Amino acid sequence: MSDETSQMIEGYDDPSDQRSFSLDDTSSTEESLDNTRQFLQLSTHAAPYIGQRFATHDAAYEFYSEFAKGCGFSIRRHRTEGKDGVGKGLTRRYFVCHRAGNTPIKTSNESKPQRNRKSSRCGCQAYLRISKSMDLGIPEWRVTGFANHHNHELLEPNQVRFLPAYRTISDVDKSRIFMFAKTGISVQQMMRLLELEKCVEPGYLPFTEKDVRNLLQSIRKVDQEDDTVDLLRMCKNIKDKDPNFRYEYTIDANNRLENIAWSYASSVQSYDIFGDAVVFDTTHRLTAFDMPIGIWVGVNNYGMPCFFGCVLLREDNMRSYSWALKAFLRFMNDKAPQTILTDQNMCLREAISFEMPRTKHALCIWLIVAKFPSWFNAILGERYNEWKAEFYRLYNLDTMEDFELGWRDMVHSFGLHANRHITNLFALRTLWALPYLRSHFFAGMTTTVQSKSINAFIQRFLSAQTRLAHFVEQVAVAVDFKDQAGEQQTMQQNLQNICLKTGAPMESHAASVLTPYAFCKLQEELVLAAHYASFPSEDGYFHVRHHTKLEGGRKVIWVPHDGIVNCSCHHFEFSGILCRHALRVLSTMNCFQIPEHYLPLRWRRINTSPTKLLQVTLNDHGERVQALQSMVSTLVTESSKSKERLQIATEHVSMLLSRIREQPVLAHGSRDSSSTRLLISSSGHS
């Protein structure tokens, strides 16, 4: 789609200076007949002709509209002559191309921001004129003028349907949308459900997400003022019960709630360890109020999403996002994340650069890919899947040079030179393409698996939006960290199922320190490391490449004295897990343990220091198990550093086990003792 074509679709609703459109009442029939022949070649729809008759002017409009749709443009009503009920009444009507006229120059108003959108109006002279006739005393409308010359590009059949004139929501679809809105699902999910129900490809519905949002906004019937009062009362009640609950809000000039953000004590504690990489998802809205909602989410040491905070905003602009980011930083004791992932929101991008200048901002690849069907499916047709596969290949490339060369080839191969989405994606490539992001830590949140997990987590408290106060309750239930018995049991099962694959001392060392989630990631790299060869160079680094390749590879630097290993692939910087290249060098240099620095706290089984754990009163069974698990992990780590330490630990653990087995087993105690045996046994085998 060319720039002009995009402009035709996007700028349709700009105001037009009708005086700039001049129609000659004596338009020649000869010119119209030539133009009619021209359009008959472009469209299978019958063309209007001079003298054609219609019972009503609405019938003429519908006929001309269908003709225009088949040709690649849309029409709008223009001038009229006469007036119903006055003299001869309405005597003449003009219908024109949607690009007729020119946009007037707006007077600037410093107090009111202006939307700088390009106009689609280009002074097109295509029109249809009809005049009322009273032959035989029966009123009818005849075509008296018809010009088909367009001074702009006409749209293809798969593009013309995006014009507003042809975007309609039927009564049946409206009923379905209203029903979906009551369930609280997002507009994007509504669109997907309707596509599935109608058996159409993504992007082929006769309306867009914007049309659905406008519809929902027009039928809002809930009294927001009463609901916001309930919301503030709810937050105050939570604060009274839990002094560590944090919330902030703003009131506008009319004393109405403008913005509100909140977080929980457990969220602040989690952020202290796992707040290095954060997703700020602003793609959802509270359907009943059409309010933007922002959700801060991260990933804990077990690879599970953890909630950091939530914000409701009245406006989707930089001022609102700046306030939200400031509130979030205050909640988190002014500790900004290392990296933050968001949607393609320019207002949010500007706010982050201002409020978090040292934080690396990137775009969520899964939020970008989710828009591909509506962006490219209709344009690429049968080649859509082929293009998508090529996009993923480019996304995962190693170097910036290869990415940019491959992107140019892809654009040429698929004829996407003028596509605005492709242009925007390339302009923002440093924010989403992996070759530009590998030196920054993202905790694995750029992967498809994690994106689905995070989205499912968010949907837990977006699934039933009713009233605002109820929504806050849903969030509280969804992020209740005290009720995770099922998740704790899964963790314990994963500990029991850990299986060593290489027999390397580094593997058993990692298994004793890392969570099952992080260990599996490291284990994958350890297994693959065996397929690589390392060659020391004169410059003091190692050249590591796959055993089947004679060229290429990675540069690894190893400083034994400082325990520093660094690879040019930046896998550790990106994920917090050592890469196969670095592990190969460590193995070559007879390292039997992974250097402490490369087993980061955020991937260990320890959520906080053992000292702090002992200072806390642990009444909950799950918390007790977790504390014991952390202490045992630390015990194994410290004991394995020397033969003497290991001997002391073995003797004391043996005595401890004997004492525990002597204790009577009660209904609840049974779980405690069995868990203890499991943890110590598992750690011992590691």
XYZ file of C-alpha atoms in Angstrom:
686
model
C 0.000 0.000 0.000
C 1.565 3.335 -1.029
C 1.860 6.417 1.178
C -0.921 8.033 -0.819
C -3.126 4.999 -0.347
C -2.525 4.996 3.412
C -3.316 8.682 3.475
C -6.585 8.034 1.655
C -7.679 5.574 4.319
C -6.345 7.336 7.411
C -7.249 10.939 6.798
C -10.840 10.487 5.747
C -12.442 12.471 8.534
C -10.564 15.740 8.183
C -12.862 18.747 7.688
C -13.068 20.071 4.159
C -13.433 23.545 2.779
C -16.463 22.946 0.620
C -16.076 26.285 -1.116
C -12.884 24.971 -2.754
C -14.922 22.351 -4.598
C -16.444 23.957 -7.661
C -19.004 22.159 -9.801
C -20.165 23.584 -13.052
C -23.891 23.191 -13.525
C -23.263 22.768 -17.223
C -20.886 19.816 -16.874
C -20.613 18.195 -20.260
C -22.348 14.945 -20.995
C -19.620 14.083 -23.504
C -16.912 14.124 -20.819
C -19.075 12.015 -18.535
C -19.623 9.370 -21.172
C -15.865 9.031 -21.719
C -15.308 8.701 -18.001
C -18.117 6.177 -17.722
C -16.372 3.939 -20.251
C -13.163 4.313 -18.250
C -14.837 3.170 -15.030
C -16.707 0.319 -16.679
C -13.260 -1.109 -17.412
C -12.328 -0.797 -13.734
C -15.461 -2.200 -12.162
C -18.028 -4.867 -12.747
C -20.661 -2.599 -11.126
C -22.968 -0.675 -13.458
C -21.904 2.955 -13.857
C -24.279 5.919 -13.482
C -25.265 7.646 -16.740
C -26.911 10.912 -17.697
C -30.674 10.562 -17.559
C -30.676 7.616 -15.163
C -33.729 7.732 -12.901
C -34.214 7.002 -9.206
C -37.324 7.061 -7.040
C -35.517 8.894 -4.197
C -32.230 10.717 -3.702
C -31.292 8.070 -1.112
C -31.634 5.381 -3.779
C -29.299 7.366 -6.027
C -26.795 7.675 -3.187
C -26.847 3.916 -2.529
C -26.360 3.161 -6.224
C -23.414 5.550 -6.545
C -21.904 4.214 -3.305
C -21.915 0.630 -4.592
C -20.356 1.777 -7.853
C -17.642 3.682 -5.955
C -16.866 0.701 -3.734
C -16.280 -1.484 -6.776
C -13.972 1.125 -8.266
C -11.827 1.796 -5.211
C -13.168 4.934 -3.525
C -16.053 6.048 -1.339
C -18.455 8.982 -1.554
C -20.080 11.540 0.688
C -23.014 13.928 0.380
C -22.006 17.420 -0.666
C -24.170 20.391 -1.694
C -27.910 20.662 -1.943
C -30.131 23.194 -3.671
C -33.513 24.076 -2.265
C -34.951 23.055 1.065
C -37.755 20.700 2.051
C -40.944 22.591 2.822
C -39.764 25.819 1.214
C -40.902 26.754 -2.333
C -40.167 23.908 -4.713
C -38.419 22.065 -1.918
C -35.161 20.175 -2.404
C -34.365 20.285 -6.131
C -30.750 19.201 -6.575
C -28.123 17.127 -4.751
C -24.402 16.528 -5.244
C -22.493 13.423 -4.198
C -18.693 13.620 -4.340
C -15.596 11.472 -3.930
C -14.407 11.214 -0.331
C -11.222 13.045 -1.381
C -13.044 16.056 -2.809
C -12.342 19.517 -1.427
C -9.356 20.758 0.546
C -8.660 20.982 4.255
C -8.813 24.514 5.650
C -5.948 25.876 7.698
C -6.829 25.617 11.384
C -6.221 28.551 13.679
C -3.744 27.494 16.327
C -4.814 27.432 19.937
C -1.938 27.139 22.405
C -4.204 25.964 25.203
C -5.638 23.119 23.133
C -3.355 20.458 21.635
C -3.772 19.893 17.899
C -3.821 16.517 16.171
C -1.285 16.716 13.362
C -2.840 14.310 10.891
C -2.434 14.445 7.151
C -5.600 15.172 5.222
C -6.901 12.850 2.527
C -8.663 15.725 0.757
C -6.895 16.558 -2.493
C -9.483 18.510 -4.519
C -10.781 15.506 -6.453
C -13.480 16.576 -8.978
C -15.323 13.239 -9.336
C -19.027 13.705 -8.569
C -22.612 12.745 -9.316
C -25.363 15.384 -9.622
C -29.049 14.515 -9.471
C -32.031 16.815 -10.032
C -35.684 16.378 -9.098
C -38.220 16.101 -11.900
C -42.036 16.218 -11.693
C -42.990 14.575 -14.999
C -46.592 13.330 -14.918
C -46.868 14.786 -11.398
C -44.726 12.030 -9.902
C -41.444 13.201 -8.310
C -38.307 11.370 -9.367
C -34.574 12.050 -9.437
C -32.486 12.042 -12.617
C -28.729 12.061 -13.107
C -27.846 15.417 -14.694
C -24.113 15.475 -14.113
C -21.469 12.772 -13.787
C -17.678 13.223 -13.756
C -15.325 10.326 -13.068
C -11.910 11.892 -13.258
C -9.871 11.224 -10.094
C -6.577 12.971 -9.378
C -5.450 10.311 -6.902
C -4.766 6.595 -6.667
C -7.764 4.278 -6.377
C -7.760 1.529 -3.770
C -7.563 -2.178 -4.435
C -10.620 -4.329 -3.507
C -8.840 -5.652 -0.373
C -8.108 -2.071 0.736
C -11.283 -0.177 -0.043
C -13.181 -1.998 2.703
C -11.121 -0.120 5.307
C -12.661 3.187 4.290
C -15.092 4.434 6.980
C -17.991 4.514 4.530
C -17.827 0.730 4.193
C -16.976 -0.123 7.811
C -20.256 -1.094 9.414
C -21.255 -3.095 12.480
C -24.487 -5.013 11.974
C -27.131 -5.270 14.690
C -26.219 -8.932 15.187
C -22.551 -8.054 15.665
C -23.472 -5.232 18.024
C -25.408 -7.673 20.206
C -22.417 -10.008 20.328
C -20.063 -7.133 21.181
C -22.319 -5.944 24.015
C -22.441 -9.487 25.376
C -18.645 -9.797 25.164
C -18.288 -6.454 26.961
C -20.238 -7.793 29.933
C -17.720 -10.632 30.300
C -14.889 -8.119 30.444
C -12.758 -9.478 27.585
C -10.590 -7.069 25.620
C -11.578 -5.553 22.278
C -8.779 -7.505 20.634
C -10.261 -10.742 21.978
C -13.726 -9.693 20.798
C -12.376 -9.233 17.284
C -10.740 -12.658 17.317
C -13.919 -14.356 18.567
C -16.020 -12.683 15.876
C -13.491 -13.730 13.234
C -13.737 -17.332 14.431
C -17.539 -17.226 14.549
C -17.753 -15.833 11.025
C -14.950 -18.076 9.737
C -12.990 -15.144 8.312
C -9.266 -14.540 8.346
C -7.851 -12.021 10.859
C -8.301 -8.495 9.532
C -11.279 -9.342 7.289
C -14.162 -8.177 9.475
C -16.165 -5.241 8.046
C -15.070 -3.074 10.989
C -11.947 -2.328 13.034
C -10.983 -2.326 16.708
C -11.400 1.446 16.730
C -14.999 1.069 15.529
C -15.715 -1.353 18.382
C -14.171 0.983 20.944
C -16.258 3.877 19.653
C -19.380 1.716 19.872
C -18.673 0.655 23.445
C -17.937 4.193 24.492
C -21.247 5.377 23.060
C -23.291 2.933 25.160
C -21.637 3.334 28.541
C -24.405 3.585 31.115
C -22.587 3.103 34.414
C -22.314 6.105 36.689
C -18.552 6.500 36.951
C -18.638 9.097 39.711
C -20.385 6.765 42.148
C -18.061 3.942 41.192
C -14.900 5.959 41.693
C -16.079 6.877 45.188
C -16.454 3.151 45.906
C -12.987 2.558 44.466
C -11.316 5.089 46.757
C -13.255 3.731 49.730
C -12.071 0.222 48.853
C -8.428 1.330 48.711
C -8.753 3.134 52.035
C -10.238 0.011 53.650
C -7.346 -2.098 52.351
C -4.872 0.470 53.650
C -6.520 0.414 57.093
C -6.130 -3.374 57.250
C -2.655 -3.446 55.701
C -0.509 -0.334 56.337
C 2.007 -1.584 53.764
C -0.582 -1.378 50.961
C 0.332 1.567 48.733
C -1.906 3.678 46.529
C -1.953 7.162 45.017
C -4.538 9.066 43.019
C -5.222 12.443 41.436
C -8.397 14.533 41.302
C -9.202 16.883 38.415
C -10.528 20.454 38.563
C -14.098 19.121 38.808
C -13.214 17.003 41.856
C -13.457 13.770 39.859
C -11.026 10.866 40.032
C -8.459 11.267 37.283
C -5.810 8.576 37.855
C -5.181 5.929 40.508
C -2.304 3.483 41.037
C -1.740 0.834 43.685
C 0.613 -1.933 44.804
C 0.882 -4.459 47.631
C 3.565 -5.087 50.254
C 4.277 -8.498 48.725
C 4.713 -6.838 45.322
C 7.265 -4.379 46.709
C 9.200 -7.251 48.305
C 9.202 -9.218 45.048
C 10.275 -6.165 43.073
C 13.323 -5.758 45.305
C 14.744 -9.007 43.849
C 12.902 -9.493 40.570
C 12.348 -5.886 39.501
C 15.388 -5.826 37.210
C 13.181 -6.488 34.164
C 9.575 -5.280 34.009
C 6.694 -5.450 31.550
C 4.385 -2.428 31.623
C 1.330 -3.634 29.700
C -0.947 -0.747 28.683
C -2.827 -2.567 25.898
C -5.920 -3.342 27.989
C -8.853 -1.163 28.944
C -11.657 -1.453 31.459
C -14.380 -2.090 28.928
C -17.256 -0.728 30.981
C -15.482 2.623 31.339
C -13.186 2.642 28.318
C -10.352 3.505 30.716
C -6.728 2.653 29.872
C -5.191 0.296 32.407
C -1.479 -0.258 32.978
C -0.124 -3.374 34.683
C 3.453 -3.831 35.896
C 4.537 -7.487 35.774
C 7.843 -9.324 36.167
C 9.152 -12.888 36.342
C 10.338 -14.516 39.569
C 13.120 -17.074 40.067
C 10.780 -19.943 39.205
C 9.870 -18.389 35.863
C 6.384 -17.448 37.028
C 4.828 -13.992 36.508
C 4.733 -11.751 39.559
C 2.580 -8.656 39.979
C 4.245 -5.335 40.805
C 1.504 -2.736 40.447
C -1.535 -1.449 38.574
C -2.754 1.951 37.354
C -6.026 3.264 35.926
C -5.829 6.374 33.767
C -8.486 8.645 32.340
C -6.383 9.777 29.382
C -3.891 7.991 27.155
C -1.248 10.731 27.001
C 2.281 11.538 28.151
C 1.111 13.495 31.202
C -0.871 10.513 32.513
C 1.939 8.038 31.864
C 4.492 10.312 33.532
C 2.329 10.424 36.627
C 1.930 6.626 36.573
C 5.681 6.038 36.307
C 6.403 8.477 39.140
C 3.852 6.745 41.367
C 5.360 3.343 40.552
C 8.864 4.523 41.444
C 7.576 5.906 44.762
C 5.955 2.537 45.503
C 9.278 0.804 44.776
C 11.416 3.150 46.903
C 12.696 5.047 43.830
C 14.348 1.940 42.397
C 13.987 1.961 38.610
C 14.162 -1.314 36.623
C 17.134 -2.090 34.390
C 14.822 -2.772 31.456
C 11.160 -2.145 30.729
C 9.030 -3.694 27.978
C 5.962 -1.889 26.608
C 3.639 -1.586 23.628
C 4.266 0.768 20.681
C 2.907 3.780 22.512
C 4.756 6.972 21.627
C 3.373 8.877 24.630
C 4.579 6.135 26.966
C 7.943 6.024 25.211
C 8.472 9.743 25.840
C 7.355 9.420 29.461
C 9.820 6.580 30.131
C 12.728 8.480 28.598
C 11.933 11.392 30.917
C 11.043 9.567 34.156
C 13.398 6.571 33.810
C 16.353 7.916 31.809
C 18.722 5.098 32.858
C 16.256 2.308 32.113
C 16.548 0.485 28.787
C 13.186 0.707 27.041
C 12.189 -2.004 24.573
C 8.996 -3.081 22.836
C 7.215 -6.358 23.633
C 7.654 -8.466 20.529
C 4.520 -10.484 21.305
C 2.399 -7.316 21.384
C 3.807 -6.341 17.992
C 3.245 -9.783 16.458
C -0.343 -9.824 17.772
C -1.107 -6.944 15.379
C 0.338 -8.646 12.305
C -2.927 -10.290 11.143
C -4.765 -6.967 10.982
C -1.738 -5.202 9.500
C -0.577 -7.657 6.854
C -2.986 -10.557 6.331
C -5.247 -8.751 3.873
C -2.333 -7.110 2.055
C -0.069 -10.156 1.674
C -2.809 -12.748 1.181
C -1.364 -16.215 0.542
C 2.182 -14.973 1.215
C 1.362 -13.858 4.777
C 2.709 -17.007 6.500
C 5.815 -16.956 4.309
C 6.463 -13.336 5.290
C 5.876 -14.049 8.987
C 8.455 -16.865 8.937
C 10.974 -14.517 7.327
C 10.225 -11.856 9.957
C 10.996 -14.305 12.796
C 14.230 -15.336 11.072
C 15.349 -11.711 10.900
C 14.225 -11.059 14.475
C 16.503 -13.827 15.799
C 19.639 -12.915 13.827
C 22.882 -12.273 15.696
C 24.262 -9.096 14.153
C 22.774 -5.715 13.311
C 24.405 -5.770 9.873
C 22.779 -9.086 8.931
C 19.429 -7.814 10.201
C 19.472 -4.616 8.157
C 20.602 -6.370 4.979
C 17.976 -9.080 5.453
C 15.263 -6.506 6.133
C 15.947 -4.713 2.853
C 15.776 -8.008 0.977
C 12.500 -8.892 2.704
C 10.906 -5.547 1.856
C 11.924 -5.933 -1.790
C 10.809 -9.567 -2.010
C 7.320 -8.878 -0.645
C 6.837 -5.454 -2.231
C 6.402 -3.619 1.082
C 8.435 -0.486 0.307
C 5.525 1.903 0.915
C 3.823 0.044 3.769
C 3.659 2.357 6.773
C 3.779 -0.483 9.335
C 6.958 -1.884 7.789
C 8.451 1.605 7.726
C 7.594 2.175 11.392
C 8.927 -1.230 12.465
C 12.267 -0.575 10.800
C 12.479 2.904 12.311
C 11.942 1.353 15.767
C 14.152 -1.711 15.180
C 16.539 -0.845 18.038
C 13.604 -1.240 20.434
C 12.437 -4.740 19.444
C 14.910 -6.669 17.237
C 17.172 -9.025 19.216
C 20.434 -7.998 17.500
C 20.024 -4.598 19.190
C 18.904 -5.887 22.612
C 21.174 -8.800 23.517
C 23.443 -6.752 25.783
C 20.507 -5.901 28.092
C 18.813 -8.154 30.671
C 15.193 -9.176 29.969
C 14.769 -12.264 32.198
C 13.536 -14.338 29.269
C 10.396 -12.221 28.882
C 10.885 -11.830 25.131
C 10.136 -15.518 24.506
C 6.794 -16.796 23.272
C 6.385 -19.091 26.286
C 6.853 -16.271 28.785
C 4.608 -13.930 26.803
C 1.762 -16.447 26.971
C 2.364 -16.979 30.670
C 2.318 -13.246 31.407
C -0.782 -12.697 29.297
C -2.605 -15.562 31.040
C -1.611 -14.085 34.401
C -3.021 -10.687 33.448
C -6.240 -12.257 32.201
C -6.779 -13.738 35.680
C -7.950 -10.364 36.917
C -9.286 -8.919 33.648
C -11.754 -11.747 33.115
C -14.817 -10.161 34.737
C -14.836 -6.376 34.702
C -17.935 -5.012 36.391
C -17.465 -2.129 38.794
C -14.151 -0.470 39.554
C -14.122 -1.461 43.223
C -14.803 -5.075 42.236
C -11.910 -4.916 39.798
C -9.488 -3.939 42.569
C -10.735 -6.926 44.563
C -10.081 -9.195 41.577
C -6.502 -7.968 41.350
C -6.020 -8.571 45.076
C -7.233 -12.164 44.732
C -5.162 -12.823 41.613
C -1.907 -11.703 43.237
C -2.503 -13.186 46.681
C 0.925 -14.617 47.448
C -0.294 -16.449 50.553
C -2.547 -18.801 48.628
C -0.153 -20.584 46.282
C -0.175 -24.116 47.658
C -0.603 -25.569 44.191
C 2.329 -23.620 42.801
C 4.482 -24.572 45.805
C 3.642 -28.218 45.245
C 4.646 -27.883 41.586
C 7.977 -26.390 42.622
C 8.631 -29.274 44.991
C 7.775 -31.770 42.260
C 10.214 -30.045 39.905
C 12.950 -30.339 42.538
C 12.294 -34.059 42.813
C 12.314 -34.529 39.026
C 15.666 -32.843 38.356
C 17.809 -35.196 36.290
C 21.504 -34.629 35.584
C 22.418 -35.221 31.942
C 26.128 -34.516 31.534
C 27.696 -35.754 34.777
C 29.835 -32.621 34.812
C 30.624 -31.147 38.256
C 29.388 -27.766 37.011
C 25.971 -29.287 36.343
C 25.570 -30.713 39.842
C 26.807 -27.444 41.310
C 24.196 -25.462 39.348
C 21.451 -27.915 40.315
C 22.167 -27.287 43.979
C 21.876 -23.513 43.653
C 19.438 -22.596 40.884
C 15.686 -23.075 40.769
C 14.456 -25.879 38.493
C 13.387 -23.256 35.925
C 16.793 -21.584 35.757
C 18.700 -24.865 36.032
C 16.880 -26.319 33.012
C 17.897 -23.266 30.990
C 21.533 -23.698 32.045
C 21.402 -27.448 31.511
C 20.340 -26.914 27.886
C 23.454 -24.804 27.331
C 25.655 -27.354 29.101
C 24.429 -30.164 26.862
C 25.024 -28.062 23.741
C 28.482 -26.992 24.967
C 29.756 -30.506 24.245
C 29.203 -29.824 20.521
C 31.622 -26.892 20.501
C 35.392 -26.628 20.257
C 37.499 -23.895 21.877
C 40.785 -22.532 20.557
C 43.001 -20.160 22.587
C 44.247 -17.125 20.642
C 47.386 -15.046 20.969
C 45.290 -12.092 22.128
C 44.328 -13.919 25.313
C 40.779 -14.912 24.424
C 39.200 -18.148 23.217
C 37.598 -18.696 19.843
C 34.595 -21.043 20.215
C 32.710 -22.536 17.292
C 30.535 -25.548 16.493
C 32.520 -28.660 15.682
C 31.004 -28.871 12.183
C 32.075 -25.345 11.172
C 35.469 -24.147 10.107
C 34.664 -20.429 10.272
C 32.647 -18.075 12.429
C 32.079 -18.648 16.108
C 32.242 -16.573 19.279
C 34.943 -14.765 21.195
C 35.143 -15.733 24.893
C 37.333 -13.943 27.446
C 38.270 -15.853 30.631
C 40.002 -14.184 33.603
C 40.603 -16.988 36.160
C 41.921 -14.747 38.925
C 38.754 -12.622 38.990
C 36.375 -15.415 37.986
C 35.199 -13.417 34.955
C 34.019 -15.041 31.734
C 32.552 -12.999 28.904
C 31.156 -14.081 25.532
C 30.475 -11.984 22.456
C 26.997 -13.535 22.108
C 25.847 -11.639 25.270
C 23.598 -14.531 26.289
C 24.336 -14.059 29.989
C 23.696 -10.319 29.821
C 20.385 -10.997 28.054
C 19.038 -13.902 30.128
C 21.182 -14.234 33.262
C 22.197 -17.748 32.159
C 25.693 -18.631 30.943
C 25.927 -19.572 27.267
C 27.290 -22.783 25.749
C 30.401 -20.946 24.498
C 31.403 -19.708 27.953
C 30.593 -23.077 29.525
C 32.790 -24.790 26.930
C 35.742 -22.576 27.890
C 35.154 -23.154 31.623
C 35.167 -26.897 30.997
C 38.339 -26.645 28.904
C 40.045 -24.746 31.727
C 39.081 -27.459 34.252
C 36.548 -25.380 36.181
C 34.390 -27.642 38.327
C 32.080 -24.939 39.631
C 30.354 -22.061 37.921
C 31.768 -18.736 39.182
C 29.544 -17.204 41.855
C 28.842 -14.092 39.794
C 27.201 -16.191 37.083
C 24.652 -17.726 39.435
C 22.675 -14.509 40.065
C 20.451 -14.206 43.105
C 17.355 -13.678 40.993
C 17.659 -17.238 39.590
C 18.573 -18.957 42.881
C 16.252 -20.863 45.164
C 16.872 -18.250 47.857
C 14.229 -15.515 47.782
C 15.922 -13.572 50.574
C 18.822 -14.094 52.973
C 18.576 -16.986 55.498
C 19.144 -14.478 58.321
C 16.039 -12.529 57.338
C 14.087 -15.733 56.986
C 14.950 -16.766 60.529
C 13.827 -13.383 61.842
C 10.356 -13.867 60.389
C 7.659 -15.803 62.191
C 6.724 -18.539 59.776
C 3.210 -19.732 60.480
C 2.319 -20.929 57.015
C 3.398 -24.429 55.994
C 4.372 -23.344 52.483
C 6.536 -20.533 53.844
C 8.281 -22.948 56.221
C 9.088 -25.322 53.378
C 10.401 -22.477 51.267
C 12.621 -21.221 54.111
C 14.019 -24.714 54.675
C 14.587 -25.111 50.973
C 16.608 -21.878 50.888
C 18.746 -22.904 53.869
C 19.466 -26.342 52.398
C 20.486 -24.760 49.075
C 22.880 -22.451 50.910
C 24.204 -25.402 52.936
C 25.052 -27.368 49.793
C 26.650 -24.347 48.118
C 28.891 -23.541 51.063
C 29.749 -27.168 51.854
C 30.871 -28.001 48.320
C 33.630 -25.381 48.406
C 36.080 -27.675 50.211
C 36.511 -31.274 51.325
C 36.611 -30.246 54.986
C 33.364 -28.284 54.756
C 31.650 -31.167 52.991
C 32.714 -33.622 55.699
C 31.404 -31.390 58.506
C 28.104 -30.837 56.697
C 27.630 -34.546 56.031
C 28.179 -35.440 59.696
C 25.780 -32.797 61.010
C 23.069 -33.509 58.426
C 23.240 -37.222 59.287
C 22.689 -36.426 62.971
C 19.872 -34.001 62.095
C 18.123 -36.623 59.999
C 18.335 -39.132 62.858
C 16.760 -36.624 65.261
C 13.971 -35.748 62.804
C 13.101 -39.413 62.227
C 12.739 -39.891 65.976
C 10.026 -37.245 66.130
C 6.391 -38.488 66.104
C 4.619 -37.980 62.733
C 1.313 -36.095 63.045
C -1.188 -35.278 60.298
C 0.409 -31.934 59.562
C 3.872 -32.913 60.735
C 3.966 -35.709 58.214
C 4.206 -33.215 55.432
C 6.939 -31.268 57.231
C 9.202 -34.261 57.825
C 8.716 -35.743 54.373
C 9.458 -32.387 52.789
C 12.613 -32.081 54.864
C 13.815 -35.534 53.833
C 13.032 -34.743 50.216
C 14.983 -31.481 50.274
C 18.052 -32.877 52.002
C 18.036 -36.012 49.895
C 17.656 -33.999 46.699
C 20.448 -31.629 47.687
C 22.718 -34.483 48.695
C 22.369 -36.176 45.310
C 23.122 -32.898 43.572
